XYZ file of C-alpha atoms in Angstrom:
146
model
C 0.000 0.000 0.000
C 1.058 3.557 -0.493
C -0.047 7.119 0.078
C 0.023 10.229 -2.064
C 1.419 13.689 -1.352
C -0.129 16.055 -3.888
C -0.265 19.694 -4.888
C -3.628 19.982 -6.588
C -3.835 17.145 -9.095
C -0.058 16.618 -9.295
C 1.473 13.825 -7.232
C 4.806 14.843 -5.733
C 5.514 11.626 -3.874
C 3.934 8.186 -3.503
C 5.722 6.512 -0.549
C 4.887 3.354 1.327
C 2.599 3.700 4.326
C 5.516 3.346 6.744
C 7.625 6.024 5.078
C 4.570 8.269 4.899
C 3.801 7.865 8.628
C 7.399 8.599 9.585
C 7.496 11.670 7.329
C 4.217 13.004 8.736
C 5.481 12.593 12.300
C 8.674 14.433 11.408
C 6.601 17.212 9.844
C 4.860 17.653 13.212
C 8.205 17.744 15.046
C 9.655 20.415 12.763
C 6.429 22.449 12.782
C 6.803 22.569 16.549
C 10.522 23.387 16.389
C 10.008 26.197 13.867
C 6.697 27.454 15.225
C 5.288 27.362 11.669
C 2.637 25.442 9.784
C 4.201 23.259 7.129
C 1.352 23.316 4.647
C 1.318 19.503 4.692
C -2.322 18.609 5.229
C -3.811 15.555 6.907
C -3.761 12.168 5.218
C -7.335 11.419 4.133
C -8.122 8.277 2.135
C -4.392 7.812 1.429
C -4.069 11.347 0.011
C -2.439 14.425 1.466
C -2.652 17.892 -0.065
C 0.299 20.249 0.322
C -0.301 24.012 0.322
C 2.638 25.295 -1.753
C 2.638 28.786 -0.185
C 2.848 27.576 3.396
C 5.198 24.761 2.411
C 7.591 27.188 0.717
C 7.761 29.338 3.857
C 8.306 26.221 5.970
C 11.073 24.832 3.742
C 12.980 28.123 3.673
C 12.668 28.468 7.471
C 13.868 24.880 7.879
C 16.912 25.618 5.721
C 17.714 28.744 7.738
C 17.468 26.798 11.014
C 19.584 23.963 9.606
C 22.224 26.496 8.581
C 22.438 28.030 12.068
C 23.445 24.815 13.803
C 26.743 23.027 14.004
C 25.656 20.305 16.399
C 26.522 16.958 14.818
C 23.565 15.089 16.327
C 21.002 17.763 15.423
C 22.360 17.831 11.877
C 22.293 14.031 11.609
C 18.704 13.882 12.863
C 17.450 16.668 10.592
C 19.418 16.234 7.368
C 17.308 13.430 5.853
C 14.053 15.240 6.589
C 15.457 18.480 5.176
C 16.562 16.724 1.976
C 13.120 15.110 1.647
C 11.263 18.415 1.909
C 13.699 19.945 -0.602
C 12.767 17.240 -3.114
C 9.060 17.864 -2.546
C 9.538 21.626 -2.832
C 11.431 21.231 -6.109
C 8.741 18.944 -7.513
C 6.088 21.495 -6.483
C 7.948 24.295 -8.273
C 8.669 26.159 -5.040
C 11.550 28.623 -5.149
C 14.187 27.868 -2.541
C 16.148 30.824 -1.176
C 19.639 29.306 -1.304
C 21.287 32.735 -1.022
C 20.215 33.294 2.567
C 21.230 29.922 4.034
C 24.250 29.713 1.726
C 25.650 32.870 3.286
C 26.941 33.174 6.822
C 24.223 32.191 9.300
C 21.765 35.010 9.876
C 21.268 35.589 13.582
C 22.739 33.718 16.490
C 23.980 30.182 16.122
C 21.694 27.569 17.655
C 22.433 24.114 18.991
C 26.172 24.488 18.719
C 28.317 21.583 19.774
C 31.061 22.303 22.257
C 33.762 19.850 23.189
C 36.571 20.257 25.681
C 39.402 19.517 23.222
C 38.184 21.573 20.257
C 35.873 24.203 21.725
C 32.753 25.409 19.905
C 32.233 24.148 16.377
C 30.939 26.453 13.659
C 28.725 25.705 10.674
C 30.566 24.805 7.467
C 31.273 27.405 4.793
C 28.039 28.382 3.027
C 28.820 27.127 -0.471
C 29.973 23.726 0.769
C 26.972 23.439 3.091
C 24.466 24.248 0.327
C 26.210 21.994 -2.218
C 26.209 19.058 0.187
C 22.534 19.422 1.009
C 21.596 19.853 -2.653
C 23.508 16.696 -3.566
C 21.768 14.738 -0.811
C 18.394 15.963 -2.118
C 19.310 15.018 -5.730
C 20.332 11.541 -4.633
C 17.162 11.123 -2.599
C 14.988 12.384 -5.470
C 16.120 9.456 -7.611
C 14.766 7.083 -4.945
C 11.467 8.857 -4.210
C 8.604 7.468 -6.321
C 6.031 9.858 -7.723
């Protein structure tokens, strides 16, 4: 069985039920973390509508938050979800603001990792950070059925 994530009549993603449930739960987590609606609607009869306006705002806020952290665990936990929403945003024709997160982090760093031997870590250089995340999203896109 599978479920559908759609914008209007266009299917963006058709994952298995398990992948869909996990994604929807992660959406709720990141909505709470960001204090924003995602635009990902409820799953009704195996179909979920995505509001592209709200989703675009959510994706860009998620990227900005991801850019402001250097904590290895936070990055590991959020990177797959971030890449997944980037694929969906691209398929929906949503413009991603790569200039803002690709630059130096705007605002204070969050969830920084500090270790006794090395001190506080900083986020990677903007171009490398954006390129790495884009590559992860491209790779994931090849594996995400429509």
